[in-house]
Amino acid sequence: MFSTTLREVGPNARLVNGDVENVVRSLKSEADGQITVAGADLAAHLARSGLIDEYRLYIHPVVLGGGKPYFQTGLSLALKALGKESLTQGVTLLRYAPAG
């Protein structure tokens, strides 16, 4: 878990507050499966570093005004479509990879 405010985490987690890029590179080489990222600041940092292999956007049939944007101002990404899937309750999953 990446955090600048937490001091400890639960038993199945590891707290990281150091070099995000090197830790993620290490996790990617060790992991057998997906690494999921949540949080706009961390995602933007990893996107700028070229460390995100796939974007999964879940579109819900609800419109909410306000909140922190997931893709921050100044971040520009060229993406190529990998697929789409209709899920339950009207949710649509869109999958993309970096185009370059």
GROMACS .gro file of C-alpha atoms in nm:
model
  100
    1MET     CA    1   0.000   0.000   0.000
    2PHE     CA    2   0.140   0.337  -0.101
    3SER     CA    3   0.070   0.613   0.148
    4THR     CA    4   0.216   0.937   0.273
    5THR     CA    5  -0.003   0.941   0.585
    6LEU     CA    6  -0.041   0.582   0.709
    7ARG     CA    7   0.206   0.447   0.963
    8GLU     CA    8   0.092   0.082   0.960
    9VAL     CA    9  -0.128  -0.153   0.757
   10GLY     CA   10  -0.303  -0.486   0.808
   11PRO     CA   11  -0.148  -0.834   0.795
   12ASN     CA   12  -0.177  -0.895   0.419
   13ALA     CA   13  -0.038  -0.559   0.312
   14ARG     CA   14   0.297  -0.389   0.288
   15LEU     CA   15   0.336  -0.016   0.349
   16VAL     CA   16   0.552   0.169   0.096
   17ASN     CA   17   0.649   0.533   0.125
   18GLY     CA   18   0.974   0.532  -0.074
   19ASP     CA   19   1.061   0.525  -0.443
   20VAL     CA   20   0.727   0.445  -0.607
   21GLU     CA   21   0.869   0.371  -0.952
   22ASN     CA   22   1.128   0.118  -0.835
   23VAL     CA   23   0.881  -0.053  -0.603
   24VAL     CA   24   0.625  -0.088  -0.884
   25ARG     CA   25   0.890  -0.219  -1.126
   26SER     CA   26   0.988  -0.478  -0.866
   27LEU     CA   27   0.625  -0.576  -0.803
   28LYS     CA   28   0.565  -0.616  -1.177
   29SER     CA   29   0.864  -0.850  -1.209
   30GLU     CA   30   0.756  -1.057  -0.906
   31ALA     CA   31   0.378  -1.060  -0.955
   32ASP     CA   32   0.199  -1.348  -1.119
   33GLY     CA   33  -0.115  -1.165  -1.228
   34GLN     CA   34  -0.262  -0.818  -1.205
   35ILE     CA   35  -0.156  -0.526  -0.994
   36THR     CA   36  -0.450  -0.295  -0.937
   37VAL     CA   37  -0.398   0.077  -0.878
   38ALA     CA   38  -0.656   0.305  -0.720
   39GLY     CA   39  -0.606   0.669  -0.644
   40ALA     CA   40  -0.567   0.959  -0.883
   41ASP     CA   41  -0.228   1.081  -0.764
   42LEU     CA   42  -0.062   0.738  -0.773
   43ALA     CA   43  -0.220   0.650  -1.109
   44ALA     CA   44  -0.104   0.979  -1.264
   45HIS     CA   45   0.250   0.925  -1.135
   46LEU     CA   46   0.261   0.570  -1.275
   47ALA     CA   47   0.110   0.681  -1.607
   48ARG     CA   48   0.373   0.953  -1.648
   49SER     CA   49   0.641   0.693  -1.569
   50GLY     CA   50   0.507   0.451  -1.831
   51LEU     CA   51   0.435   0.183  -1.571
   52ILE     CA   52   0.068   0.116  -1.651
   53ASP     CA   53   0.014  -0.166  -1.900
   54GLU     CA   54  -0.365  -0.157  -1.912
   55TYR     CA   55  -0.638   0.089  -1.818
   56ARG     CA   56  -0.975  -0.051  -1.712
   57LEU     CA   57  -1.248   0.210  -1.711
   58TYR     CA   58  -1.578   0.110  -1.553
   59ILE     CA   59  -1.865   0.326  -1.679
   60HIS     CA   60  -2.162   0.330  -1.440
   61PRO     CA   61  -2.508   0.455  -1.544
   62VAL     CA   62  -2.491   0.741  -1.293
   63VAL     CA   63  -2.372   1.101  -1.324
   64LEU     CA   64  -2.215   1.263  -1.019
   65GLY     CA   65  -2.098   1.623  -1.009
   66GLY     CA   66  -1.773   1.700  -0.830
   67GLY     CA   67  -1.492   1.496  -0.688
   68LYS     CA   68  -1.126   1.457  -0.773
   69PRO     CA   69  -1.063   1.379  -1.141
   70TYR     CA   70  -0.891   1.047  -1.196
   71PHE     CA   71  -0.693   1.179  -1.492
   72GLN     CA   72  -0.520   1.494  -1.376
   73THR     CA   73  -0.477   1.819  -1.566
   74GLY     CA   74  -0.174   1.805  -1.793
   75LEU     CA   75  -0.178   1.427  -1.833
   76SER     CA   76  -0.223   1.330  -2.196
   77LEU     CA   77  -0.242   0.961  -2.292
   78ALA     CA   78  -0.272   0.805  -2.636
   79LEU     CA   79  -0.455   0.475  -2.590
   80LYS     CA   80  -0.554   0.180  -2.808
   81ALA     CA   81  -0.873  -0.014  -2.740
   82LEU     CA   82  -0.833  -0.371  -2.614
   83GLY     CA   83  -1.199  -0.454  -2.564
   84LYS     CA   84  -1.528  -0.379  -2.397
   85GLU     CA   85  -1.765  -0.583  -2.187
   86SER     CA   86  -2.118  -0.529  -2.059
   87LEU     CA   87  -2.145  -0.613  -1.691
   88THR     CA   88  -2.440  -0.635  -1.454
   89GLN     CA   89  -2.652  -0.335  -1.357
   90GLY     CA   90  -2.571  -0.146  -1.677
   91VAL     CA   91  -2.198  -0.115  -1.606
   92THR     CA   92  -1.963  -0.119  -1.907
   93LEU     CA   93  -1.595  -0.211  -1.881
   94LEU     CA   94  -1.364  -0.048  -2.135
   95ARG     CA   95  -1.008  -0.182  -2.161
   96TYR     CA   96  -0.722   0.020  -2.311
   97ALA     CA   97  -0.343  -0.005  -2.341
   98PRO     CA   98  -0.094   0.275  -2.397
   99ALA     CA   99  -0.066   0.331  -2.773
  100GLY     CA  100   0.306   0.401  -2.775
   0.00000   0.00000   0.00000
